[in-house]
Amino acid sequence: MKHYNIPIFLPELACPYRCVYCNQFSITGKQKLPDIQDVKTIIEQHLASFTEQDRLVEVAFFGGNFTGLPVGMQDDFLKTVQPYLEKGLVDGIRCSTRPDYIDQKRVRELKGFGMKNIELGAQSTDDTVLLKVGRGHTFKDIENASQAILAEGITLGLQMMIGLPYDSFEKDMQTASDIVRLGAKETRIYPCIVVKDTELERLYREGQYTPLPINEAVEQSAALYEYFTENGVKVLRIGLHTSEDLNGEAYVAGPYHNNFAEMVLSRVWGRKFDKIEGKSAEIVIEVPENQLNHAIGYKGENKKKLQERYKKVVIKKEGKAPLSPDRDEVAIIASASMPEQARQRLVEMGAVVWLNPSDKAYPSISAHPDIFFFCKDERHCESVICAENVDISLPEGIKVVKGVKPVGHAYPETVPYNAVGVGNMLVHNLKYTDKKILELYGKISTKTVQIDVNQGYTRCNLLALDERNFITSDLGIKKGAEMCGCNVFYVDPHQITLPGHEHGFFPGCCGLYGDTMVVCGALKHLKECKELRKFIRRNGMKIIELYDGELVDVGSLFFVRRKA
């Protein structure tokens, strides 16, 4: 699915502060506030230019402080988008704003207009840095605003800036860690540059501020990009937008370059190649097609560096994309009863532990991983709790905790491990949950959220993309999760095959790894296909379909990271 933003740029007229680095006109090249007719024209011109039918379209109010505009003006802009939302021409709205200019009440109102994503200009989470650059808010403001946004089920973005006055790379990494901890799913990485007619220019001219050299900015941004990717945060942008002003007299000093993002992504791959050990006559590296240029490197730098060690270097696109270019070694727990084509594709993704049918449960589910294993935080799972009577051997490097209860042949003895755990949230029919799972959640936090549902086969019926976004084939689970403020997408289970039953459940077709959802079957067989793809895409995830056939409930797929 193609993702389009329709950008509506609003100048910083609403911001009462002037950060030391800020000359908004020079950065955006925009000064005039658009009127309602301008917004309509921009939307319609963009819609007319889109060619893909399978697409996700968002109207994006950018500029820095959308909620700092008068509320009536905000509402007028948002009302202008409503007809396009109602006709299905636009799927949602996003905006950027300041952490100290938004609260729970306004977030709730924005949600009513169709706001799906809110980005906060955090820049740093270090209070000293925030004070010295004149941000006008504290880290506590960032925390409060983030919590208000997440409480309404809106996707949170937190933008950061590197190389600020009184900053350091250690502080930048702490900011990145805070961004992950606060629950952001999106970020932008901007390097601080010196712009004409700013306080930072004065500090620079007087020798009180030294901007990052571009090579250091690239290296630090690459490290941050890797960290965010590993922790499921999508990097929406690296580097400032180019403008005539920055390409002209407005730029004074600092790591500004038209190809900054390309340089960073090139370095991301270069860092991977630096870890390759040994020497030989030839090396062949396969990468996803869309990463080929980055892997070869900006101006071919990565390939040239490899050629210092190898007589022949071949970097080429791979036939089929792996889960991600930087994935850790992974073990996959899967049913041996899945269709052969799906089995073959799954083997390409990692070491597969195949579960064969047994007499421990009734035949149709006796090879299902979600009957015998509980995996917390499936997108980044590093350990499993398994049934007391599981005797299958798992690969070295996987942490395994034995449960208390054995799996029995019939319900409810089949469900002690069929729970969903994500973050501080546990969803299950709690009277049947194995003691080890309950103990795990007792140790996590006093803020653990336990959602008690009637459906004992919870994991069969529920896929947790994160703590706020779920896919289910059970209306009771849907109602319970929505009552807790979650976004839940429902898939009619009658479209899912489960041998021996009238139907299966869609979450039972699926597994999660990082930013990827792996599905046993093709989504085109669902009546909800288009909307489901949009929902998955809105949550920053991509899809791998194991084969082109019907969707088969295989008792879930569990991807578990193996530690050395």
mmCIF file with all atom_site columns, N, CA and C in Angstrom, residues 411 418 427 429 451-463 470-482 488-494 496 503-508 528:
data_model
loop_
_atom_site.group_PDB
_atom_site.id
_atom_site.type_symbol
_atom_site.label_atom_id
_atom_site.label_alt_id
_atom_site.label_comp_id
_atom_site.label_asym_id
_atom_site.label_entity_id
_atom_site.label_seq_id
_atom_site.pdbx_PDB_ins_code
_atom_site.Cartn_x
_atom_site.Cartn_y
_atom_site.Cartn_z
_atom_site.occupancy
_atom_site.B_iso_or_equiv
_atom_site.pdbx_formal_charge
_atom_site.auth_seq_id
_atom_site.auth_comp_id
_atom_site.auth_asym_id
_atom_site.auth_atom_id
_atom_site.pdbx_PDB_model_num
ATOM 1   N N  . TYR A 1 411 ? -11.173 -28.370 26.222 1.00 0.00 ? 411 TYR A N  1
ATOM 2   C CA . TYR A 1 411 ? -11.364 -27.077 26.885 1.00 0.00 ? 411 TYR A CA 1
ATOM 3   C C  . TYR A 1 411 ? -11.921 -27.307 28.294 1.00 0.00 ? 411 TYR A C  1
ATOM 4   N N  . ASN A 1 418 ? -2.938  -19.649 26.177 1.00 0.00 ? 418 ASN A N  1
ATOM 5   C CA . ASN A 1 418 ? -3.468  -18.963 24.991 1.00 0.00 ? 418 ASN A CA 1
ATOM 6   C C  . ASN A 1 418 ? -3.873  -17.531 25.337 1.00 0.00 ? 418 ASN A C  1
ATOM 7   N N  . VAL A 1 427 ? -4.260  -9.927  28.408 1.00 0.00 ? 427 VAL A N  1
ATOM 8   C CA . VAL A 1 427 ? -5.642  -10.190 28.000 1.00 0.00 ? 427 VAL A CA 1
ATOM 9   C C  . VAL A 1 427 ? -5.869  -11.692 27.972 1.00 0.00 ? 427 VAL A C  1
ATOM 10  N N  . ASN A 1 429 ? -8.915  -15.042 29.557 1.00 0.00 ? 429 ASN A N  1
ATOM 11  C CA . ASN A 1 429 ? -9.900  -15.489 30.541 1.00 0.00 ? 429 ASN A CA 1
ATOM 12  C C  . ASN A 1 429 ? -9.085  -15.873 31.771 1.00 0.00 ? 429 ASN A C  1
ATOM 13  N N  . ILE A 1 451 ? -7.116  -7.491  31.320 1.00 0.00 ? 451 ILE A N  1
ATOM 14  C CA . ILE A 1 451 ? -8.440  -7.480  30.700 1.00 0.00 ? 451 ILE A CA 1
ATOM 15  C C  . ILE A 1 451 ? -8.972  -8.909  30.712 1.00 0.00 ? 451 ILE A C  1
ATOM 16  N N  . ASP A 1 452 ? -9.990  -9.126  31.498 1.00 0.00 ? 452 ASP A N  1
ATOM 17  C CA . ASP A 1 452 ? -10.576 -10.458 31.659 1.00 0.00 ? 452 ASP A CA 1
ATOM 18  C C  . ASP A 1 452 ? -11.689 -10.632 30.629 1.00 0.00 ? 452 ASP A C  1
ATOM 19  N N  . VAL A 1 453 ? -11.517 -11.579 29.714 1.00 0.00 ? 453 VAL A N  1
ATOM 20  C CA . VAL A 1 453 ? -12.499 -11.809 28.659 1.00 0.00 ? 453 VAL A CA 1
ATOM 21  C C  . VAL A 1 453 ? -13.064 -13.217 28.782 1.00 0.00 ? 453 VAL A C  1
ATOM 22  N N  . ASN A 1 454 ? -14.204 -13.435 28.166 1.00 0.00 ? 454 ASN A N  1
ATOM 23  C CA . ASN A 1 454 ? -14.828 -14.759 28.228 1.00 0.00 ? 454 ASN A CA 1
ATOM 24  C C  . ASN A 1 454 ? -14.107 -15.783 27.356 1.00 0.00 ? 454 ASN A C  1
ATOM 25  N N  . GLN A 1 455 ? -13.500 -15.292 26.277 1.00 0.00 ? 455 GLN A N  1
ATOM 26  C CA . GLN A 1 455 ? -12.875 -16.173 25.294 1.00 0.00 ? 455 GLN A CA 1
ATOM 27  C C  . GLN A 1 455 ? -11.565 -16.733 25.851 1.00 0.00 ? 455 GLN A C  1
ATOM 28  N N  . GLY A 1 456 ? -11.540 -18.027 26.133 1.00 0.00 ? 456 GLY A N  1
ATOM 29  C CA . GLY A 1 456 ? -10.317 -18.670 26.616 1.00 0.00 ? 456 GLY A CA 1
ATOM 30  C C  . GLY A 1 456 ? -9.255  -18.750 25.542 1.00 0.00 ? 456 GLY A C  1
ATOM 31  N N  . TYR A 1 457 ? -9.691  -18.934 24.278 1.00 0.00 ? 457 TYR A N  1
ATOM 32  C CA . TYR A 1 457 ? -8.744  -18.977 23.158 1.00 0.00 ? 457 TYR A CA 1
ATOM 33  C C  . TYR A 1 457 ? -8.435  -17.540 22.729 1.00 0.00 ? 457 TYR A C  1
ATOM 34  N N  . THR A 1 458 ? -7.776  -16.809 23.627 1.00 0.00 ? 458 THR A N  1
ATOM 35  C CA . THR A 1 458 ? -7.579  -15.378 23.403 1.00 0.00 ? 458 THR A CA 1
ATOM 36  C C  . THR A 1 458 ? -6.570  -15.108 22.292 1.00 0.00 ? 458 THR A C  1
ATOM 37  N N  . ARG A 1 459 ? -5.407  -15.754 22.344 1.00 0.00 ? 459 ARG A N  1
ATOM 38  C CA . ARG A 1 459 ? -4.402  -15.487 21.307 1.00 0.00 ? 459 ARG A CA 1
ATOM 39  C C  . ARG A 1 459 ? -4.895  -15.938 19.944 1.00 0.00 ? 459 ARG A C  1
ATOM 40  N N  . CYS A 1 460 ? -5.677  -16.986 19.887 1.00 0.00 ? 460 CYS A N  1
ATOM 41  C CA . CYS A 1 460 ? -6.276  -17.411 18.615 1.00 0.00 ? 460 CYS A CA 1
ATOM 42  C C  . CYS A 1 460 ? -7.088  -16.280 17.998 1.00 0.00 ? 460 CYS A C  1
ATOM 43  N N  . ASN A 1 461 ? -7.647  -15.438 18.873 1.00 0.00 ? 461 ASN A N  1
ATOM 44  C CA . ASN A 1 461 ? -8.607  -14.422 18.445 1.00 0.00 ? 461 ASN A CA 1
ATOM 45  C C  . ASN A 1 461 ? -8.099  -12.995 18.538 1.00 0.00 ? 461 ASN A C  1
ATOM 46  N N  . LEU A 1 462 ? -6.854  -12.791 18.959 1.00 0.00 ? 462 LEU A N  1
ATOM 47  C CA . LEU A 1 462 ? -6.384  -11.429 19.192 1.00 0.00 ? 462 LEU A CA 1
ATOM 48  C C  . LEU A 1 462 ? -4.916  -11.300 18.824 1.00 0.00 ? 462 LEU A C  1
ATOM 49  N N  . LEU A 1 463 ? -4.620  -10.303 17.999 1.00 0.00 ? 463 LEU A N  1
ATOM 50  C CA . LEU A 1 463 ? -3.250  -9.978  17.621 1.00 0.00 ? 463 LEU A CA 1
ATOM 51  C C  . LEU A 1 463 ? -2.954  -8.565  18.111 1.00 0.00 ? 463 LEU A C  1
ATOM 52  N N  . PHE A 1 470 ? -5.123  -3.357  18.052 1.00 0.00 ? 470 PHE A N  1
ATOM 53  C CA . PHE A 1 470 ? -5.337  -4.796  18.023 1.00 0.00 ? 470 PHE A CA 1
ATOM 54  C C  . PHE A 1 470 ? -6.147  -5.200  16.792 1.00 0.00 ? 470 PHE A C  1
ATOM 55  N N  . ILE A 1 471 ? -5.993  -6.477  16.429 1.00 0.00 ? 471 ILE A N  1
ATOM 56  C CA . ILE A 1 471 ? -6.832  -7.106  15.405 1.00 0.00 ? 471 ILE A CA 1
ATOM 57  C C  . ILE A 1 471 ? -7.463  -8.333  16.054 1.00 0.00 ? 471 ILE A C  1
ATOM 58  N N  . THR A 1 472 ? -8.772  -8.501  15.859 1.00 0.00 ? 472 THR A N  1
ATOM 59  C CA . THR A 1 472 ? -9.455  -9.623  16.494 1.00 0.00 ? 472 THR A CA 1
ATOM 60  C C  . THR A 1 472 ? -10.524 -10.209 15.595 1.00 0.00 ? 472 THR A C  1
ATOM 61  N N  . SER A 1 473 ? -10.904 -11.428 15.894 1.00 0.00 ? 473 SER A N  1
ATOM 62  C CA . SER A 1 473 ? -12.042 -12.075 15.241 1.00 0.00 ? 473 SER A CA 1
ATOM 63  C C  . SER A 1 473 ? -13.116 -12.416 16.261 1.00 0.00 ? 473 SER A C  1
ATOM 64  N N  . ASP A 1 474 ? -13.085 -11.761 17.408 1.00 0.00 ? 474 ASP A N  1
ATOM 65  C CA . ASP A 1 474 ? -14.033 -12.026 18.486 1.00 0.00 ? 474 ASP A CA 1
ATOM 66  C C  . ASP A 1 474 ? -14.666 -10.717 18.930 1.00 0.00 ? 474 ASP A C  1
ATOM 67  N N  . LEU A 1 475 ? -15.990 -10.609 18.811 1.00 0.00 ? 475 LEU A N  1
ATOM 68  C CA . LEU A 1 475 ? -16.686 -9.363  19.137 1.00 0.00 ? 475 LEU A CA 1
ATOM 69  C C  . LEU A 1 475 ? -16.615 -9.037  20.622 1.00 0.00 ? 475 LEU A C  1
ATOM 70  N N  . GLY A 1 476 ? -16.593 -10.067 21.471 1.00 0.00 ? 476 GLY A N  1
ATOM 71  C CA . GLY A 1 476 ? -16.488 -9.831  22.909 1.00 0.00 ? 476 GLY A CA 1
ATOM 72  C C  . GLY A 1 476 ? -15.148 -9.225  23.284 1.00 0.00 ? 476 GLY A C  1
ATOM 73  N N  . ILE A 1 477 ? -14.072 -9.756  22.682 1.00 0.00 ? 477 ILE A N  1
ATOM 74  C CA . ILE A 1 477 ? -12.748 -9.193  22.925 1.00 0.00 ? 477 ILE A CA 1
ATOM 75  C C  . ILE A 1 477 ? -12.687 -7.763  22.399 1.00 0.00 ? 477 ILE A C  1
ATOM 76  N N  . LYS A 1 478 ? -13.274 -7.547  21.232 1.00 0.00 ? 478 LYS A N  1
ATOM 77  C CA . LYS A 1 478 ? -13.282 -6.200  20.638 1.00 0.00 ? 478 LYS A CA 1
ATOM 78  C C  . LYS A 1 478 ? -13.920 -5.194  21.603 1.00 0.00 ? 478 LYS A C  1
ATOM 79  N N  . LYS A 1 479 ? -15.063 -5.568  22.159 1.00 0.00 ? 479 LYS A N  1
ATOM 80  C CA . LYS A 1 479 ? -15.767 -4.669  23.079 1.00 0.00 ? 479 LYS A CA 1
ATOM 81  C C  . LYS A 1 479 ? -14.930 -4.398  24.320 1.00 0.00 ? 479 LYS A C  1
ATOM 82  N N  . GLY A 1 480 ? -14.327 -5.449  24.881 1.00 0.00 ? 480 GLY A N  1
ATOM 83  C CA . GLY A 1 480 ? -13.535 -5.283  26.093 1.00 0.00 ? 480 GLY A CA 1
ATOM 84  C C  . GLY A 1 480 ? -12.317 -4.408  25.884 1.00 0.00 ? 480 GLY A C  1
ATOM 85  N N  . ALA A 1 481 ? -11.635 -4.588  24.749 1.00 0.00 ? 481 ALA A N  1
ATOM 86  C CA . ALA A 1 481 ? -10.442 -3.787  24.470 1.00 0.00 ? 481 ALA A CA 1
ATOM 87  C C  . ALA A 1 481 ? -10.815 -2.337  24.195 1.00 0.00 ? 481 ALA A C  1
ATOM 88  N N  . GLU A 1 482 ? -11.924 -2.126  23.485 1.00 0.00 ? 482 GLU A N  1
ATOM 89  C CA . GLU A 1 482 ? -12.355 -0.753  23.185 1.00 0.00 ? 482 GLU A CA 1
ATOM 90  C C  . GLU A 1 482 ? -12.771 -0.020  24.449 1.00 0.00 ? 482 GLU A C  1
ATOM 91  N N  . VAL A 1 488 ? -9.386  -1.221  17.784 1.00 0.00 ? 488 VAL A N  1
ATOM 92  C CA . VAL A 1 488 ? -9.520  -2.645  17.467 1.00 0.00 ? 488 VAL A CA 1
ATOM 93  C C  . VAL A 1 488 ? -10.117 -2.810  16.076 1.00 0.00 ? 488 VAL A C  1
ATOM 94  N N  . PHE A 1 489 ? -9.427  -3.582  15.244 1.00 0.00 ? 489 PHE A N  1
ATOM 95  C CA . PHE A 1 489 ? -9.924  -3.889  13.905 1.00 0.00 ? 489 PHE A CA 1
ATOM 96  C C  . PHE A 1 489 ? -10.496 -5.304  13.913 1.00 0.00 ? 489 PHE A C  1
ATOM 97  N N  . TYR A 1 490 ? -11.739 -5.455  13.444 1.00 0.00 ? 490 TYR A N  1
ATOM 98  C CA . TYR A 1 490 ? -12.430 -6.757  13.474 1.00 0.00 ? 490 TYR A CA 1
ATOM 99  C C  . TYR A 1 490 ? -12.395 -7.414  12.095 1.00 0.00 ? 490 TYR A C  1
ATOM 100 N N  . VAL A 1 491 ? -12.016 -8.690  12.077 1.00 0.00 ? 491 VAL A N  1
ATOM 101 C CA . VAL A 1 491 ? -12.032 -9.499  10.859 1.00 0.00 ? 491 VAL A CA 1
ATOM 102 C C  . VAL A 1 491 ? -13.014 -10.648 11.058 1.00 0.00 ? 491 VAL A C  1
ATOM 103 N N  . ASP A 1 492 ? -13.980 -10.749 10.172 1.00 0.00 ? 492 ASP A N  1
ATOM 104 C CA . ASP A 1 492 ? -14.984 -11.808 10.237 1.00 0.00 ? 492 ASP A CA 1
ATOM 105 C C  . ASP A 1 492 ? -14.297 -13.175 10.171 1.00 0.00 ? 492 ASP A C  1
ATOM 106 N N  . PRO A 1 493 ? -14.460 -14.016 11.203 1.00 0.00 ? 493 PRO A N  1
ATOM 107 C CA . PRO A 1 493 ? -13.749 -15.299 11.232 1.00 0.00 ? 493 PRO A CA 1
ATOM 108 C C  . PRO A 1 493 ? -14.240 -16.317 10.202 1.00 0.00 ? 493 PRO A C  1
ATOM 109 N N  . HIS A 1 494 ? -15.416 -16.113 9.630  1.00 0.00 ? 494 HIS A N  1
ATOM 110 C CA . HIS A 1 494 ? -15.969 -17.098 8.708  1.00 0.00 ? 494 HIS A CA 1
ATOM 111 C C  . HIS A 1 494 ? -15.196 -17.187 7.394  1.00 0.00 ? 494 HIS A C  1
ATOM 112 N N  . ILE A 1 496 ? -11.898 -17.627 7.424  1.00 0.00 ? 496 ILE A N  1
ATOM 113 C CA . ILE A 1 496 ? -10.639 -18.275 7.782  1.00 0.00 ? 496 ILE A CA 1
ATOM 114 C C  . ILE A 1 496 ? -10.823 -19.797 7.842  1.00 0.00 ? 496 ILE A C  1
ATOM 115 N N  . HIS A 1 503 ? -14.849 -22.763 10.801 1.00 0.00 ? 503 HIS A N  1
ATOM 116 C CA . HIS A 1 503 ? -13.946 -21.665 10.456 1.00 0.00 ? 503 HIS A CA 1
ATOM 117 C C  . HIS A 1 503 ? -12.875 -21.549 11.528 1.00 0.00 ? 503 HIS A C  1
ATOM 118 N N  . GLY A 1 504 ? -11.851 -20.771 11.230 1.00 0.00 ? 504 GLY A N  1
ATOM 119 C CA . GLY A 1 504 ? -10.820 -20.456 12.208 1.00 0.00 ? 504 GLY A CA 1
ATOM 120 C C  . GLY A 1 504 ? -10.912 -18.988 12.596 1.00 0.00 ? 504 GLY A C  1
ATOM 121 N N  . PHE A 1 505 ? -9.769  -18.400 12.999 1.00 0.00 ? 505 PHE A N  1
ATOM 122 C CA . PHE A 1 505 ? -9.732  -17.005 13.428 1.00 0.00 ? 505 PHE A CA 1
ATOM 123 C C  . PHE A 1 505 ? -8.526  -16.318 12.785 1.00 0.00 ? 505 PHE A C  1
ATOM 124 N N  . PHE A 1 506 ? -8.716  -15.091 12.360 1.00 0.00 ? 506 PHE A N  1
ATOM 125 C CA . PHE A 1 506 ? -7.652  -14.415 11.622 1.00 0.00 ? 506 PHE A CA 1
ATOM 126 C C  . PHE A 1 506 ? -6.354  -14.269 12.429 1.00 0.00 ? 506 PHE A C  1
ATOM 127 N N  . PRO A 1 507 ? -6.377  -13.840 13.707 1.00 0.00 ? 507 PRO A N  1
ATOM 128 C CA . PRO A 1 507 ? -5.103  -13.722 14.431 1.00 0.00 ? 507 PRO A CA 1
ATOM 129 C C  . PRO A 1 507 ? -4.318  -15.031 14.474 1.00 0.00 ? 507 PRO A C  1
ATOM 130 N N  . GLY A 1 508 ? -5.018  -16.159 14.406 1.00 0.00 ? 508 GLY A N  1
ATOM 131 C CA . GLY A 1 508 ? -4.343  -17.453 14.367 1.00 0.00 ? 508 GLY A CA 1
ATOM 132 C C  . GLY A 1 508 ? -3.580  -17.704 13.082 1.00 0.00 ? 508 GLY A C  1
ATOM 133 N N  . GLU A 1 528 ? -12.447 -7.479  4.182  1.00 0.00 ? 528 GLU A N  1
ATOM 134 C CA . GLU A 1 528 ? -11.915 -6.297  4.869  1.00 0.00 ? 528 GLU A CA 1
ATOM 135 C C  . GLU A 1 528 ? -10.509 -5.934  4.384  1.00 0.00 ? 528 GLU A C  1
#
